[in-house]
């Protein structure tokens, strides 16, 4: 049987990091197109400034940005630093994942299982990175990522829990670092249910009844459900608590350094575009568009005053979920040691 250790470490690292960089480059397309309702696969990459197609040799992750000194070849427009940063995040995440799942383990993982495991967690991490950036820019967490990611967590739980069940296998050393991160299928479904019933549903009902519209917390609740699907109810609880603490600290830091938190420009533009469409339409179409605006939690300007500021919660939740993936089991063990001496 082909084992992960049959391959030299430099080969595994190079392959993983290259995959992470290339998918990170694709993430930039996802971050731009998904919230705008465009197809993420076609057409190929285009310059965000002038729309010219980008050639393959100008689309090499990170390297092209450095060689072109941060400007597009077609029209010399400035390229946002976000592009190479997202690519780097993809590469770094893939490397950390390889280290967590497969490298430096006492035993050997069969290559097929290792590759499937790596692919599943890579998809999770890339989806979370995309969700964080989309939320910062548009204050929206797309269902494709939150619901799709939760589904992936439930579907891959048997693969991940099989690993836990065969902890006595010779390559069981691979499992130790995963700890709580490897959950049984039942725990995965239960964790997702806790996220759904305990957070999403109450938030949704509350907002509908109090405000007459669905809450903007809905996407955040779905993200907590995703954490439950991947890591069981302790993962959902950790994401919620750590996310809230980090969100509070983050908002406080932003308020202290900037004085106030501005709404992202894209949110203002989307609201303005919808209002313009309402002005231009009439009859049934106008009523339908007006209903869309009324039902949109971002449909009105934020109330003035720092404490009413809208701040995306998604990035803080994403951070908490990634923390749980890499450090969760160790953190929980430390906490239990301290709380239950
Ligand atoms: Zn251009």
mmCIF file of N, CA and C and ligand atoms in Angstrom, residues 47 49-52 72 74-75, ligand 1:
data_model
loop_
_atom_site.group_PDB
_atom_site.id
_atom_site.type_symbol
_atom_site.label_atom_id
_atom_site.label_comp_id
_atom_site.label_asym_id
_atom_site.label_seq_id
_atom_site.Cartn_x
_atom_site.Cartn_y
_atom_site.Cartn_z
ATOM 1 N N UNK A 47 -9.364 41.604 -15.973
ATOM 2 C CA UNK A 47 -8.902 42.752 -15.200
ATOM 3 C C UNK A 47 -10.116 43.447 -14.577
ATOM 4 N N UNK A 49 -10.386 46.366 -13.590
ATOM 5 C CA UNK A 49 -10.484 47.771 -13.976
ATOM 6 C C UNK A 49 -11.004 47.940 -15.402
ATOM 7 N N UNK A 50 -10.416 47.223 -16.387
ATOM 8 C CA UNK A 50 -10.793 47.465 -17.785
ATOM 9 C C UNK A 50 -11.458 46.270 -18.445
ATOM 10 N N UNK A 51 -11.483 45.124 -17.785
ATOM 11 C CA UNK A 51 -12.199 43.976 -18.333
ATOM 12 C C UNK A 51 -11.415 43.126 -19.317
ATOM 13 N N UNK A 52 -10.143 43.503 -19.611
ATOM 14 C CA UNK A 52 -9.335 42.689 -20.526
ATOM 15 C C UNK A 52 -9.067 41.322 -19.896
ATOM 16 N N UNK A 72 -1.833 46.383 -13.259
ATOM 17 C CA UNK A 72 -2.294 45.515 -14.344
ATOM 18 C C UNK A 72 -1.495 45.813 -15.613
ATOM 19 N N UNK A 74 -2.512 45.374 -18.700
ATOM 20 C CA UNK A 74 -3.401 45.924 -19.732
ATOM 21 C C UNK A 74 -3.570 47.431 -19.617
ATOM 22 N N UNK A 75 -3.924 47.928 -18.420
ATOM 23 C CA UNK A 75 -4.293 49.340 -18.310
ATOM 24 C C UNK A 75 -3.537 50.056 -17.191
HETATM 25 ZN ZN1 LIG B 1 -6.896 46.408 -17.175
#
